[in-house]
XYZ file of C-alpha atoms in Angstrom:
716
model
C -0.110 0.096 -0.130
C 1.060 3.899 -0.481
C 3.738 4.828 -2.643
C 4.371 7.443 -5.559
C 2.949 6.895 -9.298
C 3.673 8.786 -11.890
C 2.222 9.264 -15.630
C 4.187 11.290 -18.047
C 2.463 12.250 -21.570
C 4.574 13.367 -24.194
C 1.991 14.283 -27.287
C 2.495 15.892 -30.702
C -0.281 16.646 -32.312
C -1.053 16.315 -36.357
C -3.113 19.231 -36.573
C -0.502 21.888 -34.995
C 3.122 22.549 -35.933
C 5.182 20.001 -34.730
C 7.315 21.190 -31.992
C 10.067 18.644 -31.874
C 11.036 18.638 -28.527
C 8.347 16.573 -26.797
C 9.916 12.970 -26.526
C 13.126 14.373 -24.898
C 11.303 16.235 -22.370
C 9.474 13.960 -21.488
C 12.101 11.144 -21.187
C 14.383 13.843 -19.282
C 11.526 14.687 -16.800
C 10.278 10.993 -16.063
C 14.042 9.889 -15.720
C 14.563 12.872 -13.230
C 10.892 11.648 -11.496
C 12.453 7.820 -11.051
C 16.091 8.514 -10.410
C 15.507 11.644 -7.729
C 11.646 11.377 -6.490
C 11.141 7.631 -6.164
C 8.551 7.732 -8.482
C 7.335 4.104 -10.045
C 4.845 4.349 -12.964
C 1.890 3.623 -13.100
C 0.221 1.143 -14.878
C 3.296 -0.704 -15.117
C 4.967 1.360 -17.544
C 8.541 1.785 -18.336
C 8.762 5.150 -18.847
C 6.654 8.028 -20.646
C 3.459 7.686 -22.880
C 4.857 9.220 -26.142
C 1.928 10.683 -28.663
C -1.128 8.896 -27.557
C -4.800 8.684 -29.426
C -7.705 10.800 -27.266
C -9.056 7.383 -26.202
C -5.498 6.081 -25.041
C -4.617 9.100 -22.933
C -8.059 9.066 -21.056
C -7.855 5.702 -20.600
C -4.271 6.090 -19.175
C -5.562 8.703 -16.935
C -8.470 6.861 -15.480
C -6.322 3.945 -15.168
C -3.599 5.778 -13.049
C -5.947 6.969 -10.924
C -7.773 3.871 -9.959
C -4.353 2.375 -9.372
C -3.045 5.301 -7.295
C -6.715 5.154 -5.417
C -6.507 1.379 -4.747
C -3.030 1.714 -3.591
C -3.729 4.979 -1.113
C -0.345 6.228 -3.159
C 0.366 10.009 -4.265
C -0.196 10.598 -8.291
C 1.787 12.862 -10.590
C 0.484 13.439 -13.902
C 2.543 15.467 -16.169
C 1.699 16.441 -19.648
C 3.501 18.354 -22.284
C 2.593 19.310 -25.669
C -0.492 21.255 -27.219
C -3.037 22.991 -25.214
C -5.822 25.020 -25.982
C -8.060 27.349 -23.476
C -11.805 27.175 -25.097
C -13.849 29.755 -23.293
C -14.446 30.191 -19.342
C -12.737 26.992 -17.427
C -12.607 24.713 -20.754
C -9.194 23.940 -21.270
C -7.866 20.881 -23.575
C -4.653 18.779 -24.323
C -4.356 17.843 -27.874
C -3.332 13.837 -28.194
C -1.909 12.721 -31.315
C -5.052 12.001 -33.285
C -7.276 15.205 -31.601
C -8.506 17.846 -33.935
C -10.036 21.218 -34.291
C -12.143 22.533 -32.766
C -11.475 20.818 -29.519
C -14.691 18.856 -27.917
C -14.768 16.192 -25.004
C -14.887 13.977 -27.909
C -11.886 15.080 -29.920
C -9.214 15.947 -27.088
C -8.429 15.546 -23.301
C -10.513 17.924 -21.767
C -8.464 18.432 -18.719
C -10.582 20.109 -16.201
C -13.377 17.414 -16.962
C -11.572 14.515 -17.175
C -9.745 15.482 -13.817
C -12.174 16.082 -11.462
C -14.644 12.830 -13.132
C -11.353 10.970 -11.880
C -10.986 12.845 -8.479
C -15.030 11.746 -7.686
C -13.441 7.774 -8.053
C -10.659 8.174 -6.133
C -11.315 9.032 -2.346
C -8.513 7.576 -1.586
C -5.412 9.033 -3.281
C -2.763 10.145 -1.255
C -2.691 13.691 -2.858
C -2.285 14.505 -6.550
C 0.607 16.738 -8.562
C -0.058 17.530 -11.946
C 2.034 19.298 -14.019
C 1.349 20.929 -17.353
C 3.702 22.344 -19.810
C 1.505 23.623 -22.874
C 0.487 26.634 -24.009
C -2.999 28.757 -22.113
C -2.745 26.865 -19.107
C -3.750 29.723 -17.214
C -6.831 28.746 -17.850
C -6.539 25.163 -16.258
C -5.869 26.949 -13.233
C -8.724 28.798 -13.058
C -11.122 25.717 -14.547
C -9.529 23.791 -11.522
C -9.644 26.167 -8.643
C -13.205 26.090 -9.353
C -14.370 22.513 -10.423
C -11.436 20.537 -8.933
C -11.872 21.779 -5.536
C -15.709 20.594 -4.608
C -14.332 16.392 -5.188
C -11.301 17.269 -3.012
C -13.594 19.138 -0.482
C -15.533 15.897 -0.635
C -12.956 13.509 0.490
C -10.652 16.009 2.004
C -8.025 15.586 -0.470
C -4.786 17.411 -1.239
C -3.810 18.582 -4.582
C -1.019 21.149 -6.323
C -1.205 22.138 -9.943
C 1.562 23.876 -11.990
C 1.215 24.963 -15.362
C 4.129 26.371 -17.685
C 1.955 29.769 -18.559
C -0.755 32.049 -17.808
C -2.535 33.067 -20.813
C 0.601 33.081 -23.226
C 2.594 30.262 -25.045
C 4.395 27.549 -23.699
C 7.969 27.917 -25.726
C 10.216 25.195 -26.705
C 9.326 22.943 -23.263
C 11.492 25.817 -21.105
C 8.761 24.276 -18.185
C 10.146 21.077 -18.369
C 13.644 22.125 -19.073
C 13.983 24.388 -16.411
C 12.168 21.991 -13.778
C 14.323 19.216 -14.675
C 17.727 21.228 -14.964
C 16.814 22.601 -11.320
C 15.842 19.167 -9.856
C 19.056 17.917 -11.285
C 20.844 20.841 -9.513
C 19.439 21.049 -6.470
C 18.944 23.914 -4.170
C 21.137 24.787 -0.858
C 18.705 26.899 0.738
C 15.622 24.089 0.485
C 14.716 21.324 2.821
C 15.687 17.407 2.432
C 13.007 17.655 -0.689
C 11.677 19.770 -3.776
C 8.170 20.715 -4.400
C 6.358 22.621 -6.682
C 6.724 26.080 -4.702
C 10.646 25.553 -4.287
C 11.155 25.166 -8.112
C 8.707 27.826 -9.231
C 11.107 30.645 -8.597
C 13.982 29.283 -11.070
C 11.267 28.698 -13.664
C 10.098 32.570 -13.429
C 13.770 33.094 -14.057
C 14.429 30.536 -16.450
C 11.789 31.247 -18.770
C 11.534 34.890 -18.826
C 8.430 34.737 -21.579
C 6.265 32.474 -19.240
C 4.544 32.916 -16.131
C 4.692 29.881 -14.235
C 1.122 29.438 -11.911
C 0.836 27.533 -8.975
C -2.247 26.140 -7.598
C -2.052 24.362 -3.989
C -4.788 22.600 -2.034
C -5.095 21.645 1.301
C -8.786 19.621 1.061
C -10.069 22.849 2.424
C -9.004 25.967 1.054
C -6.128 27.217 -1.562
C -3.122 28.166 0.474
C 0.081 30.124 -0.195
C 3.191 28.660 -1.869
C 4.870 29.086 1.704
C 2.310 26.862 3.625
C 1.779 24.019 0.771
C 1.812 20.357 1.838
C 5.629 19.419 2.069
C 4.336 15.739 1.434
C 3.638 16.624 -1.818
C 7.222 16.463 -3.134
C 8.518 16.344 -6.516
C 12.012 14.843 -5.887
C 14.723 15.314 -3.413
C 16.938 17.948 -2.853
C 20.090 16.427 -4.577
C 22.371 19.232 -2.595
C 21.043 17.376 0.495
C 22.170 14.247 0.091
C 25.475 14.477 1.348
C 24.156 15.533 4.856
C 24.819 13.202 7.649
C 21.515 13.933 9.199
C 19.181 12.954 6.054
C 17.633 9.816 6.546
C 17.423 10.904 10.503
C 13.845 12.053 12.273
C 15.649 15.238 13.085
C 15.967 16.428 9.541
C 12.702 16.706 8.658
C 12.032 18.703 11.985
C 14.803 21.124 11.105
C 13.637 21.763 7.435
C 9.947 22.539 9.224
C 11.795 24.551 11.998
C 13.836 26.716 9.283
C 11.267 27.131 6.810
C 10.940 31.006 5.873
C 12.565 31.367 9.220
C 13.236 34.863 10.296
C 16.515 36.309 11.071
C 15.778 38.949 13.798
C 18.687 40.734 15.191
C 18.079 38.660 18.639
C 18.423 35.215 16.545
C 21.541 36.938 14.928
C 22.881 38.024 17.586
C 22.511 34.423 19.702
C 23.477 32.914 16.772
C 27.069 34.663 16.749
C 27.511 34.199 20.118
C 26.913 29.878 20.143
C 29.411 30.049 17.213
C 32.189 32.151 18.901
C 31.970 29.950 22.336
C 33.040 27.238 19.965
C 35.817 26.363 22.562
C 33.744 25.932 25.401
C 32.871 22.059 26.127
C 29.305 22.964 26.781
C 27.040 25.350 25.389
C 23.078 25.707 26.450
C 20.859 27.887 24.855
C 17.842 29.349 27.264
C 15.273 31.093 26.883
C 11.197 31.146 27.734
C 8.602 28.986 25.447
C 8.447 30.470 22.032
C 11.407 31.677 21.858
C 12.782 30.314 18.985
C 15.483 28.053 20.770
C 14.907 24.575 18.751
C 14.703 27.258 15.285
C 18.256 28.884 16.517
C 20.025 25.550 16.830
C 18.808 23.882 14.027
C 20.519 27.065 12.036
C 23.676 25.221 13.167
C 23.042 22.335 10.733
C 21.449 24.894 7.877
C 24.069 27.385 8.287
C 23.983 28.287 4.583
C 20.637 29.830 5.763
C 22.598 32.332 7.883
C 26.483 32.483 7.274
C 28.511 31.521 4.311
C 30.711 28.511 3.634
C 33.717 29.939 5.527
C 32.194 30.402 8.791
C 29.946 27.402 9.401
C 30.755 24.775 12.272
C 29.824 21.224 11.828
C 27.552 19.255 13.884
C 27.921 15.742 14.100
C 24.647 14.491 15.777
C 21.745 16.036 16.803
C 18.466 14.919 18.966
C 15.206 16.236 19.491
C 13.810 15.603 23.161
C 10.438 14.422 23.064
C 8.134 13.461 26.421
C 9.291 9.857 26.268
C 12.906 10.270 25.842
C 15.694 8.376 28.149
C 19.054 8.126 28.201
C 19.270 5.048 26.096
C 17.461 6.660 23.209
C 19.322 9.520 23.122
C 22.717 7.642 23.101
C 21.940 5.400 20.575
C 20.391 8.070 18.384
C 24.065 9.591 18.862
C 25.781 6.671 18.032
C 23.548 5.890 14.905
C 24.621 9.391 13.381
C 28.105 9.830 14.704
C 28.977 6.404 12.726
C 27.635 8.376 9.447
C 29.836 11.679 10.350
C 32.814 10.858 12.366
C 35.819 9.346 10.149
C 36.328 5.851 12.154
C 33.730 6.204 14.778
C 31.864 3.245 13.250
C 35.345 0.983 13.836
C 35.767 2.540 17.305
C 32.085 1.268 17.911
C 33.071 -2.417 16.954
C 36.357 -2.058 18.507
C 34.693 -1.647 22.069
C 32.425 -4.474 21.572
C 35.369 -6.624 20.790
C 38.074 -5.480 22.980
C 36.242 -4.987 26.212
C 35.908 -8.107 28.966
C 32.251 -9.663 28.354
C 31.426 -9.140 31.618
C 32.577 -5.781 31.853
C 30.671 -5.266 28.402
C 27.522 -6.045 29.837
C 27.732 -3.356 32.926
C 28.204 -0.371 30.489
C 25.231 1.162 29.344
C 24.660 2.554 25.910
C 26.222 5.973 26.597
C 29.568 4.393 28.034
C 29.697 1.812 25.220
C 28.715 3.281 21.878
C 29.153 7.028 22.187
C 31.733 7.770 25.174
C 34.646 5.273 24.738
C 34.392 5.329 21.227
C 34.660 8.849 20.665
C 37.915 8.837 22.978
C 39.508 6.999 19.669
C 38.266 9.308 17.368
C 40.446 12.029 18.175
C 42.636 13.718 15.318
C 44.429 17.056 15.878
C 42.440 20.439 15.667
C 39.314 18.161 14.813
C 36.404 18.771 16.938
C 33.442 16.807 17.380
C 29.684 18.680 18.073
C 26.696 17.149 19.433
C 23.368 18.706 19.751
C 20.331 18.179 22.351
C 17.445 20.295 22.219
C 14.803 20.320 24.614
C 16.022 19.352 27.901
C 12.673 20.316 29.565
C 10.795 17.385 27.388
C 11.193 14.283 29.204
C 9.875 12.903 32.192
C 11.523 13.920 35.643
C 13.496 10.875 35.933
C 14.553 10.348 32.312
C 15.678 14.350 32.475
C 18.179 13.587 35.488
C 19.882 10.664 33.550
C 19.961 12.742 30.317
C 21.747 15.635 32.198
C 24.190 12.976 33.735
C 24.758 11.476 30.786
C 25.645 15.442 29.039
C 27.623 15.952 32.131
C 29.168 12.808 31.338
C 30.457 13.671 27.735
C 30.817 17.661 28.986
C 33.169 17.040 31.540
C 36.337 19.848 31.667
C 38.206 17.235 33.654
C 38.175 14.234 31.093
C 41.028 15.055 28.973
C 39.952 12.117 26.318
C 37.295 13.871 25.413
C 38.450 17.422 25.038
C 37.745 17.696 21.280
C 33.687 16.946 21.917
C 31.763 20.101 22.581
C 28.093 19.468 23.300
C 25.392 22.453 22.901
C 21.903 22.058 25.048
C 18.467 23.671 24.417
C 16.397 24.290 28.069
C 13.737 26.427 28.824
C 15.558 27.533 32.195
C 18.722 27.328 33.899
C 17.554 25.893 37.111
C 17.725 22.312 35.614
C 21.829 22.886 34.428
C 23.003 25.238 37.230
C 21.401 22.799 40.355
C 23.205 20.086 38.405
C 26.569 19.442 40.158
C 28.106 18.758 36.742
C 26.686 21.842 34.557
C 27.023 24.210 36.792
C 29.905 25.393 34.754
C 27.926 25.556 31.104
C 28.361 28.660 28.543
C 24.938 30.280 28.697
C 23.282 31.673 25.430
C 20.044 33.374 26.595
C 17.806 34.287 23.740
C 14.907 36.427 24.767
C 11.214 35.798 23.117
C 10.532 37.417 19.469
C 8.741 41.501 20.121
C 5.496 42.329 19.409
C 7.115 44.552 16.697
C 9.017 41.010 15.432
C 5.740 38.789 15.044
C 3.608 42.194 13.603
C 6.413 42.296 11.047
C 6.604 38.447 9.988
C 2.370 38.679 9.967
C 2.235 41.365 7.410
C 4.656 39.829 5.432
C 3.417 36.169 5.041
C -0.372 37.552 5.106
C 1.225 39.725 2.063
C -0.946 43.290 3.587
C -0.865 45.342 6.599
C -3.409 44.850 8.978
C -3.489 47.507 11.611
C -6.383 45.774 13.792
C -4.378 42.715 14.241
C -0.986 44.325 14.622
C -2.679 46.670 17.618
C -4.343 43.651 19.313
C -0.778 42.090 19.008
C 1.082 44.704 20.494
C -1.243 45.069 23.253
C -1.893 41.574 24.344
C 1.223 39.483 23.820
C 0.794 36.697 25.311
C 3.562 34.723 27.745
C 3.760 31.819 26.104
C 3.635 31.270 22.215
C 6.293 33.181 20.587
C 7.140 32.571 17.227
C 4.043 29.887 17.386
C 1.856 32.911 17.448
C 3.046 34.529 14.355
C 2.768 31.164 12.393
C -0.964 30.849 13.245
C -1.805 34.335 12.734
C -0.284 34.136 9.113
C -2.470 30.615 8.658
C -5.992 31.671 10.202
C -8.273 33.357 7.804
C -10.367 36.536 8.229
C -13.380 34.508 8.661
C -12.533 32.925 12.000
C -10.056 35.613 13.384
C -10.732 36.006 17.314
C -13.211 38.938 17.184
C -11.900 40.210 20.496
C -8.755 39.799 22.686
C -5.772 38.146 20.713
C -4.513 35.123 23.096
C -2.896 32.077 21.833
C -5.753 30.436 22.875
C -8.047 32.181 21.154
C -5.909 31.325 17.950
C -5.403 27.831 18.872
C -9.354 28.034 18.858
C -9.299 29.663 15.451
C -7.432 27.389 14.008
C -9.133 24.166 15.050
C -12.352 25.619 13.800
C -10.767 26.598 10.529
C -9.194 22.848 10.135
C -12.414 21.509 10.958
C -14.849 23.202 8.426
C -15.967 21.152 5.528
C -18.330 18.675 4.928
C -15.589 15.536 6.108
C -17.051 14.012 9.684
C -15.740 16.069 12.803
C -14.826 12.729 14.881
C -11.649 11.467 12.833
C -10.110 15.108 13.516
C -11.233 14.727 17.211
C -9.677 11.252 17.379
C -6.497 12.735 15.545
C -5.997 15.311 17.872
C -6.604 12.897 20.850
C -3.759 10.797 20.203
C -1.819 13.286 19.046
C -2.125 15.146 22.312
C -1.381 11.748 24.153
C 2.071 11.609 22.318
C 3.381 14.664 23.326
C 5.076 17.330 21.456
C 7.440 16.692 18.644
C 7.289 14.842 15.487
C 6.862 11.460 17.346
C 4.486 9.427 16.625
C 4.648 7.240 13.277
C 1.717 7.589 10.762
C 1.307 3.859 11.251
C 1.040 3.794 14.621
C -1.309 6.968 14.346
C -3.762 5.051 11.775
C -4.078 2.220 13.969
C -4.869 4.091 17.146
C -7.617 6.323 15.733
C -8.923 3.365 14.189
C -8.732 1.684 17.977
C -10.675 4.819 18.702
C -13.421 3.732 16.273
C -12.532 5.635 13.052
C -11.955 4.425 9.580
C -8.470 5.373 9.393
C -6.046 5.532 6.169
C -2.983 6.835 6.105
C -3.684 9.260 3.056
C -6.844 10.263 5.276
C -4.623 11.406 8.254
C -2.237 13.414 6.024
C -5.293 15.158 4.959
C -5.907 15.910 8.154
C -2.398 16.977 9.248
C -1.934 19.342 6.522
C -5.044 21.192 7.905
C -4.184 21.447 10.863
C -1.114 24.011 9.560
C 1.036 25.155 12.006
C -0.684 23.476 15.033
C 1.159 20.194 14.026
C 5.111 18.970 13.514
C 5.944 16.243 10.602
C 9.270 14.713 10.237
C 9.547 13.743 6.547
C 6.176 14.336 5.271
C 4.738 12.170 2.644
C 7.604 9.360 3.365
C 6.430 5.718 4.842
C 8.468 6.661 7.852
C 6.756 9.677 8.554
C 6.196 10.680 12.061
C 3.871 13.547 13.466
C 2.745 15.248 16.610
C 2.024 18.658 17.946
C 4.041 21.405 16.996
C 4.950 22.659 20.708
C 4.528 21.764 23.915
C 2.093 24.672 25.010
C -0.330 22.881 22.564
C -0.199 20.055 24.270
C -0.969 21.505 27.505
C -3.924 23.660 26.170
C -5.676 20.639 24.561
C -5.427 18.352 27.528
C -8.419 18.691 29.640
C -6.897 16.377 32.465
C -3.919 19.610 32.449
C -7.456 21.725 32.607
C -6.562 22.577 28.809
C -8.797 25.145 28.177
C -9.016 25.006 24.453
C -9.920 21.059 24.375
C -13.329 20.571 22.661
C -15.589 18.247 24.528
C -14.747 15.711 21.364
C -11.215 15.429 22.584
C -10.686 12.214 24.927
C -6.538 12.012 25.610
C -7.380 9.186 28.377
C -8.669 7.487 25.865
C -6.237 7.852 23.252
C -3.730 6.336 25.900
C -5.909 3.491 26.329
C -5.867 3.082 22.548
C -1.970 3.270 21.752
C -1.752 1.434 25.131
C -3.518 -1.572 23.098
C -1.907 -0.651 19.819
C 1.638 -1.077 21.607
C 0.327 -4.218 23.235
C -0.870 -5.997 20.278
C 2.358 -5.167 18.376
C 4.422 -6.856 21.147
C 2.224 -9.614 21.027
C 1.973 -10.412 17.804
C 5.675 -10.178 16.720
C 8.644 -11.909 17.339
C 11.045 -8.886 16.114
C 14.452 -8.571 17.551
C 16.280 -5.661 18.180
C 19.899 -5.663 16.462
C 22.669 -3.081 17.594
C 20.778 0.733 16.693
C 17.196 -0.593 16.902
C 16.962 0.049 12.958
C 17.439 -3.749 11.492
C 15.478 -6.598 12.214
C 12.951 -8.977 10.645
C 9.742 -10.929 11.354
C 6.231 -10.963 11.137
C 4.416 -7.637 11.952
C 0.477 -6.739 12.155
C -1.392 -4.131 14.268
C -4.669 -5.797 13.039
C -6.873 -8.858 14.966
C -6.267 -10.805 12.139
C -3.440 -13.152 10.971
C 0.388 -11.662 10.713
C 2.299 -10.631 7.600
C 5.733 -11.101 6.820
C 7.681 -7.786 6.879
C 10.987 -7.429 4.595
C 13.694 -6.108 6.747
C 14.752 -2.614 6.929
C 10.728 -1.648 5.680
C 11.106 1.972 7.112
C 6.986 2.396 7.925
C 7.841 -0.824 10.433
C 11.165 0.565 11.265
C 9.271 3.674 12.920
C 7.155 1.917 14.462
C 9.120 -0.629 16.435
C 11.235 2.495 17.397
C 8.339 4.047 19.418
C 7.352 1.098 20.828
C 10.426 0.918 22.507
C 10.539 4.356 22.847
C 7.216 5.701 24.634
C 5.877 2.191 25.186
C 5.620 2.178 29.003
C 4.351 5.848 28.682
C 0.728 5.064 27.507
C -0.043 2.067 29.743
C 1.299 4.363 32.875
C -0.678 7.236 31.836
C -3.819 5.209 32.204
C -2.468 3.431 35.295
C -2.218 0.502 33.787
C 1.061 -0.723 35.958
C 1.015 -4.316 34.681
C 0.769 -3.334 31.054
C 3.999 -0.875 31.585
C 5.637 -3.466 33.131
C 4.876 -6.356 30.253
C 6.039 -3.981 27.918
C 9.619 -3.252 29.765
C 10.036 -6.807 29.919
C 9.205 -7.877 26.588
C 11.717 -5.036 25.628
C 14.532 -6.251 27.536
C 17.892 -7.242 25.830
C 21.089 -8.903 26.003
C 22.834 -6.517 27.842
C 22.319 -5.648 31.482
C 23.073 -1.954 31.810
C 20.684 -0.920 29.144
C 18.130 -2.663 30.468
C 18.816 -1.211 33.921
C 18.894 1.682 32.065
C 15.150 1.618 30.478
C 13.893 0.182 33.930
C 14.997 3.050 35.851
C 13.700 5.786 33.410
C 10.406 4.107 34.162
C 10.168 3.236 37.866
C 9.608 6.656 39.197
C 6.501 7.224 37.118
C 5.317 3.079 37.301
C 5.270 3.703 41.430
C 3.015 7.250 41.013
C 0.600 4.990 38.889
C 0.749 2.290 41.387
C -0.150 4.905 43.903
C-alpha cells in the first residue's frame, strides 16, 4: 500500500506544427522523477507515454487514478505538448489524433477529465499535476473552480503547476528548467523539493512565461509557503551529503527553518553560540516560543545564515520528547556519529570486541556506543559537536539521567574527550545550574520575539498590513507561544480570527475551527487530535501507529486520510519526513499539549477530545504489536526481520528494514511504557518493559530506571 505513481505524457498533434522537443522533454522528466523522487510508472509502464491517441490518453489517466486510489498512493500526472483554452474554464490537451475545434470527444478536457477521476479516487494520497502547454492559465482557473468540490468531499490535497498563464509555452522551457533545477538542487531548500521550491527558478529560467501554482489542502487554497511538504517532486540532491539525511531530525529541522526570520536577537544569539566553540558545554536558554530549537537548527542549516567559510559542523543532533531516555539519546547519537565522524563505526566495533564481556555487559549504551568510541576518534584540530535539544521535554527521572549523560560527555576534567563539544537547549537554567556537573555551562540567553517582530512576520506572510491585528498583537502579547503566534496568525483566515482579545488560546481555537470546516466528519479530527496530544510535542508518532490508534478509537482510518487532516491543521502540527513511509507527526509545541489536554486543565480542548482514551488506545496498539511480533532488535534499533501486524487477523511477513515498520517498532521501544503508565495500567507497563529486555544488562537497567518512578506514581 502507498507509494508514488507517475504518469508522464508527451504528445505531438498532427493538426499543429511539430514541436520537436516533446519526446526528449518527457523522457528527461520521467528519468528525473524516478531517479530523484522515488516515483514509479503508473500502470506498470517503463517510461513516459509518447503520442497517445485521445482515447488511450483518457484511458491511461483513468487507470492511473484507479491504481493510485486502490494503493492509497500519491499520483503525479504530467503533460508536455499542445494545449488550448476554449472559453470559461475549458482547457484542452491535444493527443496525437486530436482535431480542431477541441471537444470532449476530440481532445483531452483537462478540467472535466481530472474532476471525474477525482470523484472516484477518494483514497488518493494527494495529486500533483504538471502541465507544459500553451494557454494553461485557463486550466488553473478551471481547476480552482471545478476540482476543489470533489477534493473537499474527500478532504484531498492537490497541487497544479503550469508553464504559462494565458500565453504560449516556448520550446518546453518549463520542463527543461524544472529538470535542470531538480538535477542541480537548491542549497537553501529542505530535504525534498516541492513545486513551490522550483517555481522561482521557472520564473527566472523562462522569462517569456509565467509559471502558475495552485495548492489546495482539502479545505482551502493555500499560499506557496504553506504548501503540503508531503507532495514533493524530488529529493534535494544538494542535501544528500548531509549526515542527518534520512533521520527523524532532518524533517523537523526543515520545518523549523522554513521561512525562518533572522531577527537581531536571533542573529546575535547565533553569533555568540558560534564564537563560544571553545567551551565544552553551551546551553541555549529562553522562554517557551523564543525560538531555541530554530536557533540550534540553524547550526545544521548554516547556509541560511552564513557563508561556507564561517560554518561549524554539527555531527549529531537529538530533539528530545516526552518519552526520551538516556538510552534512546545514546543510540541516536551513536547512529549519527557512525556516519559523520571518520573511524567512529570502527571504534564502536573495537569497544564491543576489545572489552571484557562481563565489563561490556555492565556498560550502558552511552558508555559503550558513544563515550568510549569517541575517545578513539581524536584528530588534531578536529572537533566533534553534538546537539541535544529540549532538556525540559522528557519525564523527570529520564531528564535527570539525560542531564547526567550531558555532564559525562562535557566533563572539563576528562581530557580524553577534549575534542567533544556539547550544545543543549532548555527553557530555564534551574536544571543546569542545580546539577553538580553542569554549573559551568556557557549560557546563551535567547529572549522571545518582540511584538514588533511578530507583527512584521504576520504582515510579510499575509501580504498586507492589518492594523487591527497589529494593534491587538502589540497590546496583548501572551507570555507563552512566541513565534507560534506569528505562524498561527499567518494561517488563520479573517473569518475565523478572534473578534475580541487576541491570545494564544483564542488563536488555537480559531485555527482548529478553520481546520474542521468542510463536509467531513468531525470524529476523525477529534480522534487524531486526542492521539497527538497523548503522544506529546514534536514529530514523534509514526503514521502507521497513528492510523491504527485512530481506528482503535472507532474511526475508519487510512494514512492518506490522516495526512489530509495533518495538512489541514497546519502550524499546529510537526511532521518529520512528510509523505514518506517513515513519516512521524505530533503537535508542534508543548504549549499546545497543555492547551488541548483537559486533564491538565486545557481550556481549548473540545468536548469531543478524549486524551485519556487515546492513551488507552495507544497502549492497546503497543501491546498488540508486541504480542503479535517476534521482532528482535539488533544494534541500533533499526534492523530486524519477522512478522508484523497491528490488526486482529493473522500476521504478515515484513521485509527487513521496511521504513514504516522501523519507525513503528522504534516508537514501541521508545514510548511503549508511557501510555500504559498514563492509564494507570502498571501491569501493562511492566509487561512492555519485560518484552523489551535485551542481552545488555546496563541498557535494561537504564530502561527500567527511566520508568520506575512513573510506574510507582501510577500504582499509588
